PDB file of C-alpha atoms in Angstrom:
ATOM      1  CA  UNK A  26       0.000   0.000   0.000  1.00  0.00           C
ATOM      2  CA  UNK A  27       2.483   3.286   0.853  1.00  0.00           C
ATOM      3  CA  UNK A  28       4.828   1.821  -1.318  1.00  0.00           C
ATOM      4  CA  UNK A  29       3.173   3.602  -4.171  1.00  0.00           C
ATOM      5  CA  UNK A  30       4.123   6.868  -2.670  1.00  0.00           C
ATOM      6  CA  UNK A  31       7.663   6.022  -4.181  1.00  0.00           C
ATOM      7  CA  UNK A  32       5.988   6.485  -7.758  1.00  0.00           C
ATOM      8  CA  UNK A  33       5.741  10.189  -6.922  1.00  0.00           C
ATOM      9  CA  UNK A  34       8.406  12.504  -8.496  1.00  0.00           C
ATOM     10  CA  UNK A  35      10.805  13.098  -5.096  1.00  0.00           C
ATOM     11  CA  UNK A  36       9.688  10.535  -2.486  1.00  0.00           C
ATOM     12  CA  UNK A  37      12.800   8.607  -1.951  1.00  0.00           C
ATOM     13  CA  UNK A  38      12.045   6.383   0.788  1.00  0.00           C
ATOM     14  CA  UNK A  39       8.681   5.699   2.855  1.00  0.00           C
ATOM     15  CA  UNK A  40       7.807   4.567   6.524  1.00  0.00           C
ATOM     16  CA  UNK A  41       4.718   3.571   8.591  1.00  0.00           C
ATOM     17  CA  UNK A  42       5.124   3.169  12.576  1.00  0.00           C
ATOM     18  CA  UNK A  43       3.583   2.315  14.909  1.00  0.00           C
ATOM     19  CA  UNK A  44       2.044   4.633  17.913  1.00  0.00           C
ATOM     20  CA  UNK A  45       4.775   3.946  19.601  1.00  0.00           C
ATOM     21  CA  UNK A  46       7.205   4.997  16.697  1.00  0.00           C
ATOM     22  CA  UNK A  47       8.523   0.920  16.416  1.00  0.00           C
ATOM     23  CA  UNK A  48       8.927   0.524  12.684  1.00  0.00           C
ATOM     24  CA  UNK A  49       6.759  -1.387  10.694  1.00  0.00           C
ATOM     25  CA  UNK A  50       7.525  -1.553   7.244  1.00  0.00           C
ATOM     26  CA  UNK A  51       9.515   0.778   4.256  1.00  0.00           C
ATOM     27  CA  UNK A  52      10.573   1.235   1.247  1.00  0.00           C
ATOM     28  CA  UNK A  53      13.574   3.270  -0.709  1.00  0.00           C
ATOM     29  CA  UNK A  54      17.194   4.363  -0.042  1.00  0.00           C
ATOM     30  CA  UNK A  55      17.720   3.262   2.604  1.00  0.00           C
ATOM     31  CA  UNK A  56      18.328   0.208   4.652  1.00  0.00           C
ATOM     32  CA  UNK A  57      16.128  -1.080   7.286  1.00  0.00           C
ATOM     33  CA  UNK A  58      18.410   0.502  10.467  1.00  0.00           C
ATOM     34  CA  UNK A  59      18.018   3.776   8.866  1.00  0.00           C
ATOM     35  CA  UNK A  60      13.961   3.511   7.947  1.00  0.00           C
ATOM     36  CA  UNK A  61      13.633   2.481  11.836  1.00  0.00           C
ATOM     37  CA  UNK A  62      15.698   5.977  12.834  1.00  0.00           C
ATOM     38  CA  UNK A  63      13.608   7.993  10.257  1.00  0.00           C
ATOM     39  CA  UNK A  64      10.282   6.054  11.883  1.00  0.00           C
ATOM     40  CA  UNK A  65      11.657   6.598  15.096  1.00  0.00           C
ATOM     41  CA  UNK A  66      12.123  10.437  14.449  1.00  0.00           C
ATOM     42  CA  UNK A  67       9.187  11.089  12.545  1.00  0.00           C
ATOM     43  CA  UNK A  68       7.323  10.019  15.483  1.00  0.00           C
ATOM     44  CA  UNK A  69       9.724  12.003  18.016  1.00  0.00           C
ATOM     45  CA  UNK A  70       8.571  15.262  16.038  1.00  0.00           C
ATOM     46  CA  UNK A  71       4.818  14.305  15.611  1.00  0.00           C
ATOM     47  CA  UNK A  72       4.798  14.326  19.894  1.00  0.00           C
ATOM     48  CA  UNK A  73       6.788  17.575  19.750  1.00  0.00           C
ATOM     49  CA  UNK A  74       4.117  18.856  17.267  1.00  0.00           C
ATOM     50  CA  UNK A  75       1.239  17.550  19.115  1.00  0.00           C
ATOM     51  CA  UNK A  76       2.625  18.960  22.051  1.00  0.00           C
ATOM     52  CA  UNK A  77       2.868  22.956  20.789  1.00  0.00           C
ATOM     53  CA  UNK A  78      -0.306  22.474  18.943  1.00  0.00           C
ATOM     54  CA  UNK A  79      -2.108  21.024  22.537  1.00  0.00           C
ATOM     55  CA  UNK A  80      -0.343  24.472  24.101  1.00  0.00           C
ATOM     56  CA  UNK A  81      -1.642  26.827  21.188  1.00  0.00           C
ATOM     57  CA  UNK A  82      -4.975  25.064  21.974  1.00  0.00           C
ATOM     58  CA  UNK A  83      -4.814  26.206  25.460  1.00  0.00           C
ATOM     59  CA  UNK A  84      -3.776  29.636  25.500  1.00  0.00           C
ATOM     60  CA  UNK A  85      -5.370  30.689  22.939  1.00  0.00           C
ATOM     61  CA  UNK A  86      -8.241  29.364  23.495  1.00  0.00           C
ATOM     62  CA  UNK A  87      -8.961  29.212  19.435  1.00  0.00           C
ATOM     63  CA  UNK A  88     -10.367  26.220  17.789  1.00  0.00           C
ATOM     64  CA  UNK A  89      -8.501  24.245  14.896  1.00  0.00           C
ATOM     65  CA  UNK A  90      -4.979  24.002  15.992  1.00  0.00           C
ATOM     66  CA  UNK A  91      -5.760  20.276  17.439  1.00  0.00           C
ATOM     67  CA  UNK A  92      -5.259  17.578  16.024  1.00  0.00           C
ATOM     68  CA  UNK A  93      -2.351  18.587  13.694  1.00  0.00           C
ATOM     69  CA  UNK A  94      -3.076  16.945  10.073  1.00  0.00           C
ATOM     70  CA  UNK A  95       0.674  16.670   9.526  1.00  0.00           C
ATOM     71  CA  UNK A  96       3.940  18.136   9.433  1.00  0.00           C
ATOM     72  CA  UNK A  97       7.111  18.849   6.940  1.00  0.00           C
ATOM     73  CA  UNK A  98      10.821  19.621   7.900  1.00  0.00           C
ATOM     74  CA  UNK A  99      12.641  21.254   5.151  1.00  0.00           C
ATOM     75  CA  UNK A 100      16.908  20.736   5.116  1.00  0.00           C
ATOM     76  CA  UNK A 101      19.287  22.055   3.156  1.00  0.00           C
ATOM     77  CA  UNK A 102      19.093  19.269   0.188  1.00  0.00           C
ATOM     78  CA  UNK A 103      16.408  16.404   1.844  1.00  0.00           C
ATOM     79  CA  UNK A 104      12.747  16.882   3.236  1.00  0.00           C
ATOM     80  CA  UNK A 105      11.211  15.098   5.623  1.00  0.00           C
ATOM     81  CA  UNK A 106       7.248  14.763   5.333  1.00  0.00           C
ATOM     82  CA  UNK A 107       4.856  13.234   7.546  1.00  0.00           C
ATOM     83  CA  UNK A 108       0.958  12.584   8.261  1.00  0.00           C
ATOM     84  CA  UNK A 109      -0.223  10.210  10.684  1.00  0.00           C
ATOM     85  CA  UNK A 110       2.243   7.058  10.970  1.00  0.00           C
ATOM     86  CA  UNK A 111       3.595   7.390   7.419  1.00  0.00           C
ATOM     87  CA  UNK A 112       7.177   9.030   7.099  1.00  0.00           C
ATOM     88  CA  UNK A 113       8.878  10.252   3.746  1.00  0.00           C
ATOM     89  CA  UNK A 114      12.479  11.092   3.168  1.00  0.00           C
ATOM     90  CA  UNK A 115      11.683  13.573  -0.171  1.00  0.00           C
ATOM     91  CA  UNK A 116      14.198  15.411  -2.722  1.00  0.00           C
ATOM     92  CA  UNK A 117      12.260  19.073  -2.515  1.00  0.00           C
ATOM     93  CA  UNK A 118      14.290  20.041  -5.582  1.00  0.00           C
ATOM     94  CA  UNK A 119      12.331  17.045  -7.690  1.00  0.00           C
ATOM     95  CA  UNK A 120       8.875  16.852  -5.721  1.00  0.00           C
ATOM     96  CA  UNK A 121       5.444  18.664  -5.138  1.00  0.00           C
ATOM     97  CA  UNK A 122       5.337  18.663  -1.304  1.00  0.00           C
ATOM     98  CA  UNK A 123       1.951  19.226  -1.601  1.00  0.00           C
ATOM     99  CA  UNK A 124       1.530  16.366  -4.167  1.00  0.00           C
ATOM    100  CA  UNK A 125       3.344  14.407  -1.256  1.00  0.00           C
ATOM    101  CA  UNK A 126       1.127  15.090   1.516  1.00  0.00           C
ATOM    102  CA  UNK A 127      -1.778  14.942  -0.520  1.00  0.00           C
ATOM    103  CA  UNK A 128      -0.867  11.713  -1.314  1.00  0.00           C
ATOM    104  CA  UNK A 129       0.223  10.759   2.431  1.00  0.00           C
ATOM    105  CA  UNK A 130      -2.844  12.023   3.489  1.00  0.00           C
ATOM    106  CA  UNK A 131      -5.066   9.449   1.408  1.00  0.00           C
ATOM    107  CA  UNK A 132      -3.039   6.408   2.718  1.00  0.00           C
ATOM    108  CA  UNK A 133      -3.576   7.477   5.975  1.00  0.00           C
ATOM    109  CA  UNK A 134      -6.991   7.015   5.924  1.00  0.00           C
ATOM    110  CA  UNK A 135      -6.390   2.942   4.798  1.00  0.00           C
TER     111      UNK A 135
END
């Protein structure tokens, strides 16, 4: 299933984890030691997201910043996308990030 997310332009390598960020399966680039540390950070960041969005929630007290629908960290030549427990490594310089998460975002729902 998310390995079709390698047929779009960019993706390079994709993850799913579980809740508890344990790799479950991927595809790409990279070997399996590597997918487990980009599962493993992807879901690292997505409790650090959760976290400031929870916050923004509270002091604001504004509705819509719960639950994030996602998140995207942009390097200097890789970047990393992610919606629910799926993780992408991408090439920005080759991809549609939006194409990406649009993408993500329908395998999530499987």
């Amino acid at each position: 299933m998310i390995k079709r997310l390698l047929a779009v332009d960019g993706v390079l390598v994709v993850c799913q984890f579980r809740d508890d960020g344990a790799f479950i399966e991927g595809f790409g680039m990279l070997d399996e030691e590597q997918m487990a540390s980009l599962a493993m950070f992807a879901h690292d960041y997505k409790r650090i997201v959760q976290g400031n969005a929870d916050q923004l929630s509270m002091f604001t007290q504004m509705k819509g910043w719960t639950p994030p629908g996602g998140w995207v960290v942009h390097g200097q030549s890789m970047s990393v996308c992610s919606i629910a427990n799926l993780v992408c490594l991408v090439n920005p310089s080759e991809a549609s990030i939006t194409e990406v998460m649009q993408e993500m975002k329908e395998l999530s729902t499987w």
